[in-house]
Amino acid sequence: METISQPIPAAPENLGDGESFATLLTRWARVLGDETAVTYLDHRAAADGRAVTLTWRALDERVDAVAARLAGIAAPGERAAVLAGQSADYVVAFLGALRAGLVAVPLFAPGLPGHEGRLAGALADCTPRVVLTTAADFDAVREFTAGPEVVAVDAVPETEPREWPRPDPDAVAYLQYTSGSTRSPAGVVLTHRNVLANARQACAAYGAESRTTSTVSWLPLFHDMGLILGIGAPMAGGMASVLLDPLAFLERPARWLQALSASPGAISAAPNFAYAYSASRVSESEKDFLELSRVVSLINGSEPVLPATIAKFQDAFGGCGLRPEAHRSSYGLAEATVFVSVTGSGKEPRQVTFDRDRLAAGLAVPAATGTTLVSCGRPAGQRVRIADPVTGNAVEPGEVGEIRVSGPNVGRGYWGRPDASAAVFGLPPLDPETGEGWLATGDLGVLFDGELFVTGRLKDLVVVDGRNHYPQDIEQTVEEHPAVRPHSAAAFAIEVPDGEAAVVVLERAKDFEAEVGDAVADLRAAVSAGHGLRLHDVVFLAPGEVPRTSSGKISRARCRASYADGSLAERRLA
């Protein structure tokens, strides 16, 4: 069995049992006092962003007040859902729930287009005793939840500080809900031990240091990466956190780059699409005001990392001082808190081109042409192995299989779902020293020269006529056509009477004025020539119409579901 592991050294201060993000906040409030802990750049209040700041001391006092209010409402272990917009108040609400001994459930305020079903499903699943929000969203949240007591954290009065019991490290800290696009939302159960371990792994892997580094993030705080980057790692490492709203980034990506410029020693993260989006949308005049030489790490993760995207982003911002070695390719998932592996510091992520046909057949063989994959590096203080997804047995080196993970950051299962938990978490063989099993990630990958290369998702694999096709390869091919809007394609398989067939859904480029019929024929020919695959259907939609996740990524699962139920048909362009 080939297993890779990379021990990450402990943080300078050893975090013993009984710690949580909330107890660490108190420690930093004593050490850092009136230094800034959280900055929220509110672009709704001002076009250039009105900075709302909280010092470590002020944050600790506000968290204390919210915790005291919650202690009078709910008992330890009951759930406290956070339904608020991106803000410093979200940080207060989340940490207040942890300090009161409640199980936090990071969610979002009602009104997020296309996601109210997911919100309702998560609330029904976790049955919160109390819901935390802000005064601005109070009425909408109370109407939507209709049951639990609702508390506006920005209206809670100050209170006298008090001593709070230290948590059991194996008590549940929060539930991280995964996407509910193809099934009802599932809450990953994460303990204080899990989340502190992963926050420390992230801090060590990305070069975080108290006072000299800060995190900058527009990722939603209810997402796994957004929460650890925006709250968890800063609490573990004593770093300042700078937050933007996701919509502020999507409206004008230069805002993210400007925040990086204004934050010496910045560490940030985004999915692959965001880097390509920024490179194409930030103007030359905006670049004149960017200074990116002090960026420590730019993490690219949560979807396949494309070599062309790294090159495009570096070409766009290298003149602003961005160092190529700041790029860090990463792999992770909510079931492991978030971070699993990362490329090393001081050099660009490694890229390897593999023979496309042999990779589709399950074997990674370097070739002059084919599919180029970007390494996701080595595990951050945990172990990774590649296994047969059916038998669980380790595959041979160089073979593609399911990525499996073992470490202290792996969650304890799904909330209220013992059967699903047993099928995913803690699978044998158990480690003889730690007793830990393996997490079945559902992701496909290969270990090559000691590094992890992610090839795709098991559930996204397109299998037609007995041949495997990775959807991102098909999407890259179709997006080369001028009729297709960049970063808008979704390739997936559907059931047909004689097996599976391939469908591509995409958006028409804004400046493409010709009929799409000719483009459809071109795309069919390109996919046939490049992949030996006949497309069952090509669906052109208007710009902005392809289903996306709440952070702006294309959702293949939602595309497949919308295609199957016919809801895409009425929006199809002729």
Coordinates of C-alpha atoms in Angstrom, one line a residue:
M1 CA 0.0 0.0 0.0
E2 CA 1.3 3.4 -0.9
T3 CA 0.5 6.0 1.7
I4 CA 1.8 9.6 1.9
S5 CA 2.0 11.7 5.0
Q6 CA 3.7 14.9 5.9
P7 CA 3.9 15.8 9.6
I8 CA 3.3 19.4 10.2
P9 CA 5.1 20.9 13.2
A10 CA 3.1 22.1 16.1
A11 CA 2.2 25.7 16.5
P12 CA 4.6 27.8 18.7
E13 CA 2.1 27.5 21.6
N14 CA 0.9 24.0 22.3
L15 CA -2.9 23.9 22.3
G16 CA -3.8 21.4 25.0
D17 CA -7.2 19.8 25.7
G18 CA -10.0 22.0 26.7
E19 CA -9.3 24.5 24.0
S20 CA -11.7 25.9 21.4
F21 CA -11.7 28.8 19.0
A22 CA -13.6 30.7 21.7
T23 CA -11.0 30.0 24.4
L24 CA -8.2 31.0 22.1
L25 CA -10.0 34.3 21.4
T26 CA -9.7 35.1 25.2
R27 CA -6.0 34.2 25.1
W28 CA -5.4 36.5 22.1
A29 CA -7.5 39.3 23.7
R30 CA -5.1 39.3 26.6
V31 CA -2.0 39.3 24.5
L32 CA -3.0 41.5 21.5
G33 CA -5.6 43.7 23.2
D34 CA -6.4 46.7 21.1
E35 CA -4.8 45.3 17.9
T36 CA -7.3 44.7 15.1
A37 CA -8.8 41.2 15.0
V38 CA -11.5 41.4 12.4
T39 CA -12.0 43.9 9.5
Y40 CA -15.1 43.7 7.3
L41 CA -15.0 45.7 4.1
D42 CA -18.6 46.7 3.7
H43 CA -19.1 47.5 0.0
R44 CA -22.9 47.8 0.5
A45 CA -22.3 50.9 2.6
A46 CA -19.6 52.4 0.3
A47 CA -18.4 51.6 -3.2
D48 CA -14.8 51.6 -2.0
G49 CA -15.6 49.6 1.1
R50 CA -16.4 51.0 4.6
A51 CA -14.1 49.2 7.1
V52 CA -15.9 47.8 10.1
T53 CA -13.3 46.7 12.6
L54 CA -13.2 44.8 16.0
T55 CA -10.1 44.6 18.1
W56 CA -9.3 41.4 19.9
R57 CA -10.5 42.8 23.2
A58 CA -13.8 44.2 21.7
L59 CA -14.4 40.9 19.9
D60 CA -13.9 38.9 23.1
E61 CA -16.3 41.2 25.0
R62 CA -19.0 40.9 22.3
V63 CA -18.6 37.1 22.2
D64 CA -18.9 37.0 26.0
A65 CA -22.2 39.0 25.8
V66 CA -23.7 36.8 23.2
A67 CA -22.6 33.6 25.0
A68 CA -24.2 34.9 28.2
R69 CA -27.5 35.6 26.4
L70 CA -27.4 32.1 24.8
A71 CA -26.7 30.4 28.2
G72 CA -30.1 31.7 29.3
I73 CA -31.8 30.2 26.3
A74 CA -30.2 26.8 25.4
A75 CA -28.4 24.0 27.2
P76 CA -24.9 22.9 26.2
G77 CA -25.0 20.6 23.2
E78 CA -28.2 22.2 21.7
R79 CA -27.8 23.7 18.3
A80 CA -27.4 27.4 17.5
A81 CA -27.8 28.2 13.8
V82 CA -26.2 31.3 12.4
L83 CA -28.4 32.9 9.7
A84 CA -26.6 36.1 8.9
G85 CA -24.8 37.8 6.0
Q86 CA -21.0 38.1 5.7
S87 CA -19.9 40.5 8.4
A88 CA -18.0 40.9 11.7
D89 CA -21.3 40.1 13.4
Y90 CA -21.2 36.6 11.8
V91 CA -17.9 36.0 13.6
V92 CA -19.4 37.2 16.9
A93 CA -22.4 34.9 16.5
F94 CA -20.4 31.8 15.6
L95 CA -17.8 32.2 18.4
G96 CA -20.6 33.2 20.9
A97 CA -22.3 29.8 20.3
L98 CA -19.0 27.9 20.8
R99 CA -18.3 29.8 24.1
A100 CA -21.7 29.0 25.4
G101 CA -21.1 25.3 24.8
L102 CA -23.7 25.0 22.0
V103 CA -23.2 23.3 18.7
A104 CA -22.9 26.0 16.1
V105 CA -24.5 25.6 12.7
P106 CA -23.0 28.1 10.2
L107 CA -25.6 28.8 7.6
F108 CA -26.8 32.0 5.8
A109 CA -29.7 34.5 5.9
P110 CA -32.8 33.8 3.8
G111 CA -32.9 35.3 0.4
L112 CA -29.8 33.7 -1.2
P113 CA -31.2 33.0 -4.7
G114 CA -31.7 29.4 -5.5
H115 CA -30.7 28.2 -2.0
E116 CA -33.7 28.6 0.3
G117 CA -34.5 24.9 -0.1
R118 CA -31.0 24.0 1.1
L119 CA -31.4 26.4 4.1
A120 CA -34.8 24.9 5.0
G121 CA -33.4 21.4 4.8
A122 CA -30.5 22.1 7.0
L123 CA -32.7 23.7 9.7
A124 CA -35.1 20.8 9.6
D125 CA -32.1 18.4 10.0
C126 CA -30.3 20.1 12.9
T127 CA -33.4 21.4 14.8
P128 CA -31.8 24.4 16.4
R129 CA -32.9 25.7 19.8
V130 CA -31.8 29.2 18.9
V131 CA -31.0 31.1 15.7
L132 CA -28.5 33.9 15.6
T133 CA -28.8 36.8 13.1
T134 CA -28.5 40.6 12.9
A135 CA -31.0 43.3 13.4
A136 CA -31.2 43.9 9.7
D137 CA -32.2 40.3 9.0
F138 CA -34.2 39.7 12.2
D139 CA -37.7 39.9 10.8
A140 CA -36.9 37.8 7.7
V141 CA -35.1 35.2 9.8
R142 CA -37.9 34.9 12.3
E143 CA -40.5 34.5 9.6
F144 CA -38.4 31.9 7.8
T145 CA -37.6 29.8 10.8
A146 CA -40.9 30.1 12.6
G147 CA -40.1 28.2 15.8
P148 CA -36.7 28.7 17.5
E149 CA -35.9 31.8 19.5
V150 CA -34.1 34.4 17.3
V151 CA -31.4 36.6 18.7
A152 CA -29.9 39.6 16.9
V153 CA -26.3 39.6 18.0
D154 CA -25.7 43.2 17.2
A155 CA -28.5 44.2 19.7
V156 CA -27.2 42.1 22.7
P157 CA -26.1 44.5 25.4
E158 CA -22.7 44.4 27.0
T159 CA -22.3 42.2 30.1
E160 CA -19.8 41.6 32.8
P161 CA -17.1 39.1 31.8
R162 CA -17.4 35.6 33.3
E163 CA -15.5 32.4 33.5
W164 CA -16.6 29.8 31.0
P165 CA -16.0 26.1 31.3
R166 CA -13.4 24.6 29.0
P167 CA -15.0 22.3 26.5
D168 CA -14.5 18.6 26.2
P169 CA -12.1 18.3 23.1
D170 CA -14.4 15.5 21.8
A171 CA -17.6 17.5 22.2
V172 CA -19.2 18.7 18.9
A173 CA -18.1 22.2 18.0
Y174 CA -20.2 22.7 14.9
L175 CA -22.0 21.1 12.0
Q176 CA -20.7 21.9 8.6
Y177 CA -23.4 21.3 6.0
T178 CA -22.4 20.0 2.6
S179 CA -24.2 20.9 -0.6
G180 CA -27.8 19.7 -0.9
S181 CA -28.0 20.0 -4.7
T182 CA -28.6 16.3 -5.3
R183 CA -29.9 15.2 -1.9
S184 CA -31.0 16.7 1.4
P185 CA -28.2 18.6 3.1
A186 CA -25.9 16.6 5.4
G187 CA -24.2 18.1 8.4
V188 CA -20.6 16.9 9.0
V189 CA -20.1 16.5 12.8
L190 CA -16.9 18.3 13.8
T191 CA -15.4 18.3 17.3
H192 CA -13.2 20.9 18.9
R193 CA -10.3 18.5 18.5
N194 CA -11.1 18.1 14.7
V195 CA -11.3 21.8 14.0
L196 CA -8.4 22.9 16.1
A197 CA -6.2 20.2 14.5
N198 CA -7.1 21.4 11.0
A199 CA -6.7 25.1 11.9
R200 CA -3.2 24.3 13.2
Q201 CA -2.4 22.2 10.2
A202 CA -3.4 25.1 7.9
C203 CA -1.5 27.7 9.9
A204 CA 1.7 25.6 9.8
A205 CA 1.3 24.6 6.1
Y206 CA 0.6 28.2 4.8
G207 CA 3.2 30.0 6.9
A208 CA 0.9 31.8 9.2
E209 CA 2.4 33.8 12.1
S210 CA 0.8 36.0 14.7
R211 CA 1.0 39.7 14.0
T212 CA 3.0 39.3 10.7
T213 CA 0.4 37.5 8.6
S214 CA -3.3 38.0 8.1
T215 CA -6.1 36.2 6.2
V216 CA -8.1 37.9 3.5
S217 CA -11.3 36.1 2.3
W218 CA -14.4 36.7 0.4
L219 CA -15.4 33.1 0.7
P220 CA -18.8 32.6 2.5
L221 CA -18.3 32.0 6.2
F222 CA -20.8 29.2 6.0
H223 CA -18.5 27.2 3.7
D224 CA -15.9 25.0 5.1
M225 CA -12.9 26.8 3.6
G226 CA -14.4 30.2 4.3
L227 CA -15.0 29.4 7.9
I228 CA -11.5 28.1 8.6
L229 CA -9.8 30.8 6.6
G230 CA -11.9 33.6 8.0
I231 CA -12.4 32.5 11.6
G232 CA -10.6 29.2 12.6
A233 CA -7.1 29.9 11.4
P234 CA -7.1 33.4 12.8
M235 CA -8.2 32.1 16.2
A236 CA -5.6 29.4 16.2
G237 CA -2.7 31.6 15.0
G238 CA -3.6 35.0 16.4
M239 CA -3.9 36.5 13.0
A240 CA -6.0 39.4 11.8
S241 CA -8.9 38.5 9.5
V242 CA -10.1 40.7 6.6
L243 CA -13.5 39.8 5.2
L244 CA -15.4 40.7 2.1
D245 CA -18.8 39.7 0.9
P246 CA -18.8 37.1 -1.9
L247 CA -21.1 39.4 -4.0
A248 CA -18.7 42.3 -3.6
F249 CA -16.0 40.0 -5.2
L250 CA -18.3 38.9 -8.0
E251 CA -19.3 42.5 -8.8
R252 CA -15.7 43.7 -8.9
P253 CA -12.9 41.2 -8.3
A254 CA -10.4 44.0 -8.0
R255 CA -11.7 44.5 -4.5
W256 CA -10.2 41.2 -3.4
L257 CA -6.8 42.2 -4.9
Q258 CA -7.0 45.6 -3.3
A259 CA -7.6 44.0 0.1
L260 CA -4.6 41.7 -0.5
S261 CA -2.5 44.8 -1.3
A262 CA -3.5 46.5 1.9
S263 CA -2.8 43.5 4.1
P264 CA 0.9 42.8 4.5
G265 CA 1.6 39.1 4.8
A266 CA -1.7 38.1 3.4
I267 CA -2.9 34.5 3.1
S268 CA -6.0 33.9 0.9
A269 CA -7.9 31.2 -0.9
A270 CA -10.4 30.8 -3.7
P271 CA -11.6 28.1 -6.1
N272 CA -10.0 27.9 -9.5
F273 CA -12.7 29.8 -11.3
A274 CA -12.1 32.9 -9.2
Y275 CA -8.5 33.2 -10.3
A276 CA -9.4 33.1 -14.0
Y277 CA -12.4 35.5 -13.4
S278 CA -10.1 38.0 -11.6
A279 CA -7.5 37.8 -14.4
S280 CA -10.1 38.6 -17.0
R281 CA -12.0 41.3 -15.1
V282 CA -9.4 43.4 -13.4
S283 CA -8.6 46.4 -15.6
E284 CA -5.1 47.8 -16.3
S285 CA -6.0 51.0 -14.5
E286 CA -7.0 49.0 -11.4
K287 CA -3.7 47.1 -11.6
D288 CA -1.8 50.4 -11.2
F289 CA -2.8 50.5 -7.6
L290 CA -2.0 46.9 -6.7
E291 CA 1.0 45.8 -4.7
L292 CA 1.1 42.0 -4.3
S293 CA 4.7 41.3 -3.5
R294 CA 3.9 40.8 0.2
V295 CA 1.3 38.1 -0.4
V296 CA 2.4 34.9 1.4
S297 CA 0.1 32.3 0.0
L298 CA -2.7 32.2 -2.5
I299 CA -4.5 28.9 -2.1
N300 CA -6.2 27.3 -5.1
G301 CA -8.6 24.6 -4.1
S302 CA -12.2 23.1 -3.8
E303 CA -12.3 22.3 -7.5
P304 CA -9.8 21.0 -10.1
V305 CA -6.9 23.4 -10.4
L306 CA -6.2 24.2 -14.1
P307 CA -2.7 24.9 -15.3
A308 CA -4.0 27.6 -17.7
T309 CA -5.6 29.4 -14.8
I310 CA -2.4 29.6 -12.8
A311 CA -0.6 31.0 -15.8
K312 CA -3.3 33.5 -16.7
F313 CA -3.5 34.8 -13.1
Q314 CA 0.3 35.1 -12.8
D315 CA 0.6 36.8 -16.2
A316 CA -2.1 39.3 -15.2
F317 CA -0.6 40.2 -11.8
G318 CA 3.1 39.4 -12.0
G319 CA 3.6 43.0 -12.9
C320 CA 1.9 44.0 -9.6
G321 CA 4.7 42.1 -7.7
L322 CA 2.9 38.8 -7.3
R323 CA 5.6 36.0 -6.9
P324 CA 4.9 32.7 -8.7
E325 CA 5.8 30.8 -5.6
A326 CA 2.9 32.4 -3.7
H327 CA 0.5 30.0 -5.6
R328 CA -0.3 27.0 -3.4
S329 CA -2.5 24.2 -4.9
S330 CA -4.6 22.5 -2.2
Y331 CA -7.0 19.6 -1.8
G332 CA -9.7 19.3 0.9
L333 CA -13.3 18.6 1.8
A334 CA -15.8 19.3 4.6
E335 CA -15.6 15.8 6.0
A336 CA -12.0 16.4 6.9
T337 CA -12.9 19.9 8.3
V338 CA -11.4 21.4 5.1
F339 CA -7.6 21.1 4.5
V340 CA -6.0 17.8 3.5
S341 CA -3.0 18.5 1.3
V342 CA -1.0 21.4 -0.1
T343 CA 2.0 22.1 -2.3
G344 CA 5.2 23.2 -0.7
S345 CA 6.2 26.8 -0.1
G346 CA 8.9 28.6 -2.1
K347 CA 8.1 27.1 -5.5
E348 CA 5.3 26.9 -8.0
P349 CA 2.9 23.9 -7.9
R350 CA 4.2 21.0 -10.0
Q351 CA 2.4 20.2 -13.3
V352 CA 2.5 16.8 -15.0
T353 CA 1.0 15.8 -18.3
F354 CA -0.5 12.3 -18.4
D355 CA -1.6 10.2 -21.4
R356 CA -5.4 11.1 -21.6
D357 CA -6.6 7.6 -22.6
R358 CA -4.5 5.7 -20.1
L359 CA -5.5 8.2 -17.4
A360 CA -9.2 7.6 -18.2
A361 CA -8.5 3.9 -18.0
G362 CA -7.1 4.3 -14.5
L363 CA -3.3 4.6 -15.0
A364 CA -1.2 7.7 -14.7
V365 CA 1.5 7.6 -17.4
P366 CA 3.5 10.8 -18.2
A367 CA 3.3 11.8 -21.8
A368 CA 4.3 14.7 -24.1
T369 CA 0.6 15.5 -24.7
G370 CA -2.6 14.7 -22.9
T371 CA -4.2 15.8 -19.7
T372 CA -2.1 18.1 -17.6
L373 CA -2.8 18.0 -13.8
V374 CA -1.6 20.3 -11.1
S375 CA -0.2 18.6 -8.0
C376 CA -2.1 19.1 -4.7
G377 CA 1.1 18.4 -2.8
R378 CA 1.5 16.4 0.3
P379 CA -0.9 15.9 3.3
A380 CA -0.9 18.5 6.0
G381 CA -0.3 16.6 9.2
Q382 CA -2.4 13.6 8.1
R383 CA -2.3 10.6 5.8
V384 CA -3.6 9.9 2.3
R385 CA -3.9 6.6 0.4
I386 CA -5.5 5.7 -2.9
A387 CA -7.9 2.8 -2.7
D388 CA -10.3 0.8 -4.9
P389 CA -13.6 2.5 -4.3
V390 CA -15.5 -0.8 -4.1
T391 CA -13.2 -3.1 -2.2
G392 CA -11.3 -0.5 -0.2
N393 CA -8.0 -2.2 -1.0
A394 CA -5.0 -0.1 -1.9
V395 CA -4.2 0.2 -5.6
E396 CA -0.8 0.0 -7.1
P397 CA 1.4 3.1 -7.3
G398 CA 0.4 5.1 -10.3
E399 CA -3.1 3.7 -10.5
V400 CA -6.1 6.0 -10.2
G401 CA -8.5 5.3 -7.3
E402 CA -10.5 6.9 -4.5
I403 CA -8.7 9.3 -2.3
R404 CA -8.9 8.2 1.4
V405 CA -7.8 10.3 4.3
S406 CA -6.9 9.6 8.0
G407 CA -6.0 12.1 10.6
P408 CA -7.2 14.0 13.7
N409 CA -9.1 16.5 11.5
V410 CA -11.5 14.0 10.1
G411 CA -15.0 14.5 11.3
R412 CA -17.1 12.0 13.3
G413 CA -19.9 11.4 10.7
Y414 CA -23.0 13.0 9.5
W415 CA -25.5 14.4 12.0
G416 CA -28.3 11.9 12.6
R417 CA -27.2 9.6 9.7
P418 CA -25.6 6.5 11.1
D419 CA -25.8 4.5 7.9
A420 CA -24.2 7.2 5.7
S421 CA -21.6 7.8 8.4
A422 CA -20.6 4.2 8.5
A423 CA -20.2 4.1 4.8
V424 CA -17.9 7.1 4.6
F425 CA -16.1 7.7 7.9
G426 CA -13.6 5.5 9.8
L427 CA -13.3 2.7 7.2
P428 CA -10.7 -0.1 7.7
P429 CA -7.9 -0.8 7.9
L430 CA -7.4 0.9 11.2
D431 CA -4.2 2.5 12.2
P432 CA -2.6 0.2 14.9
E433 CA -1.2 3.2 16.8
T434 CA -4.1 5.7 16.6
G435 CA -7.1 3.4 16.0
E436 CA -8.2 5.8 13.2
G437 CA -9.8 4.5 10.1
W438 CA -10.0 6.1 6.6
L439 CA -12.4 8.6 5.2
A440 CA -13.8 7.7 1.8
T441 CA -13.8 11.1 0.1
G442 CA -15.6 10.2 -3.2
D443 CA -12.8 11.9 -5.1
L444 CA -10.5 10.2 -7.6
G445 CA -6.8 10.7 -7.6
V446 CA -3.3 9.2 -8.0
L447 CA -0.1 9.3 -6.0
F448 CA 2.7 10.2 -8.4
D449 CA 6.3 10.7 -7.2
G450 CA 5.0 11.2 -3.7
E451 CA 2.5 13.9 -4.5
L452 CA -1.3 13.8 -4.8
F453 CA -2.9 14.6 -8.1
V454 CA -6.7 14.8 -8.1
T455 CA -8.4 13.6 -11.3
G456 CA -12.1 14.2 -10.5
R457 CA -15.2 13.1 -8.6
L458 CA -16.5 9.6 -8.7
K459 CA -20.1 10.8 -9.0
D460 CA -19.1 13.2 -11.9
L461 CA -17.3 10.6 -14.0
V462 CA -18.8 10.4 -17.4
V463 CA -18.9 6.7 -18.5
V464 CA -20.0 6.1 -22.1
D465 CA -19.6 2.9 -24.0
G466 CA -17.4 1.5 -21.3
R467 CA -14.9 4.4 -21.4
N468 CA -14.3 6.9 -18.6
H469 CA -14.2 10.6 -19.4
Y470 CA -13.4 13.4 -16.9
P471 CA -15.9 16.2 -17.2
Q472 CA -13.3 19.0 -16.7
D473 CA -11.5 17.7 -19.8
I474 CA -14.7 18.0 -21.9
E475 CA -15.5 21.4 -20.4
Q476 CA -12.0 22.7 -21.3
T477 CA -12.5 21.6 -24.9
V478 CA -15.8 23.2 -25.4
E479 CA -14.8 26.5 -23.7
E480 CA -12.1 27.0 -26.3
H481 CA -14.9 27.9 -28.8
P482 CA -15.6 31.6 -29.2
A483 CA -19.3 31.0 -28.8
V484 CA -18.9 29.7 -25.2
R485 CA -18.6 32.1 -22.3
P486 CA -15.4 31.2 -20.3
H487 CA -15.9 29.2 -17.1
S488 CA -19.6 28.4 -17.9
A489 CA -19.6 24.8 -19.1
A490 CA -20.9 21.8 -17.2
A491 CA -20.4 18.3 -18.6
F492 CA -22.3 15.3 -17.1
A493 CA -23.8 12.0 -17.9
I494 CA -27.5 11.1 -18.1
E495 CA -29.3 7.8 -18.2
V496 CA -30.6 6.6 -21.6
P497 CA -32.2 3.3 -22.5
D498 CA -28.9 1.7 -23.6
G499 CA -26.7 3.1 -20.8
E500 CA -25.3 6.6 -20.2
A501 CA -24.9 9.5 -22.6
A502 CA -23.0 12.8 -22.3
V503 CA -24.6 16.2 -22.1
V504 CA -22.9 19.6 -22.0
V505 CA -24.7 22.7 -20.7
L506 CA -23.0 26.1 -21.3
E507 CA -23.5 29.8 -21.6
R508 CA -23.3 31.8 -24.9
A509 CA -20.5 34.3 -24.9
K510 CA -21.8 37.9 -24.4
D511 CA -20.1 39.1 -27.6
F512 CA -21.1 36.2 -29.8
E513 CA -23.9 37.3 -32.1
A514 CA -24.1 34.4 -34.6
E515 CA -26.6 31.6 -34.5
V516 CA -25.7 28.9 -31.9
G517 CA -26.6 26.1 -34.3
D518 CA -23.3 26.2 -36.1
A519 CA -21.5 26.4 -32.8
V520 CA -23.2 23.2 -31.6
A521 CA -22.0 21.4 -34.6
D522 CA -18.5 22.7 -34.0
L523 CA -18.6 21.6 -30.4
R524 CA -19.8 18.1 -31.2
A525 CA -16.9 17.7 -33.7
A526 CA -14.3 19.0 -31.2
V527 CA -15.4 16.7 -28.4
S528 CA -15.5 13.7 -30.9
A529 CA -12.1 14.5 -32.2
G530 CA -10.5 15.2 -28.8
H531 CA -12.2 12.6 -26.6
G532 CA -13.7 10.0 -28.9
L533 CA -17.1 10.9 -27.4
R534 CA -20.4 11.6 -29.0
L535 CA -22.4 14.3 -27.2
H536 CA -26.0 13.4 -26.7
D537 CA -27.0 17.0 -26.3
V538 CA -25.5 20.5 -26.2
V539 CA -27.6 23.1 -24.4
F540 CA -26.8 26.8 -24.9
L541 CA -28.1 29.2 -22.2
A542 CA -27.9 32.9 -21.9
P543 CA -25.1 34.4 -19.8
G544 CA -25.6 33.8 -16.1
E545 CA -28.1 31.0 -16.5
V546 CA -26.0 27.9 -15.8
P547 CA -26.7 26.7 -12.2
R548 CA -24.0 27.7 -9.8
T549 CA -23.2 27.1 -6.1
S550 CA -23.5 29.9 -3.5
S551 CA -19.8 30.8 -4.1
G552 CA -20.2 31.1 -7.8
K553 CA -18.8 27.7 -9.0
I554 CA -20.6 25.8 -11.7
S555 CA -22.7 23.0 -10.1
R556 CA -22.7 19.9 -12.4
A557 CA -25.1 18.2 -10.0
R558 CA -27.7 21.0 -10.2
C559 CA -27.2 21.2 -14.0
R560 CA -27.9 17.4 -14.3
A561 CA -31.0 17.7 -12.0
S562 CA -32.3 20.7 -14.0
Y563 CA -31.7 18.9 -17.3
A564 CA -33.5 15.8 -16.0
D565 CA -36.6 17.6 -14.7
G566 CA -36.9 19.7 -17.9
S567 CA -36.4 23.1 -16.3
L568 CA -33.5 23.9 -18.6
A569 CA -35.6 23.4 -21.7
E570 CA -37.5 26.6 -21.4
R571 CA -34.3 28.6 -21.2
R572 CA -32.5 26.9 -24.0
L573 CA -31.3 29.2 -26.8
A574 CA -32.4 28.2 -30.3

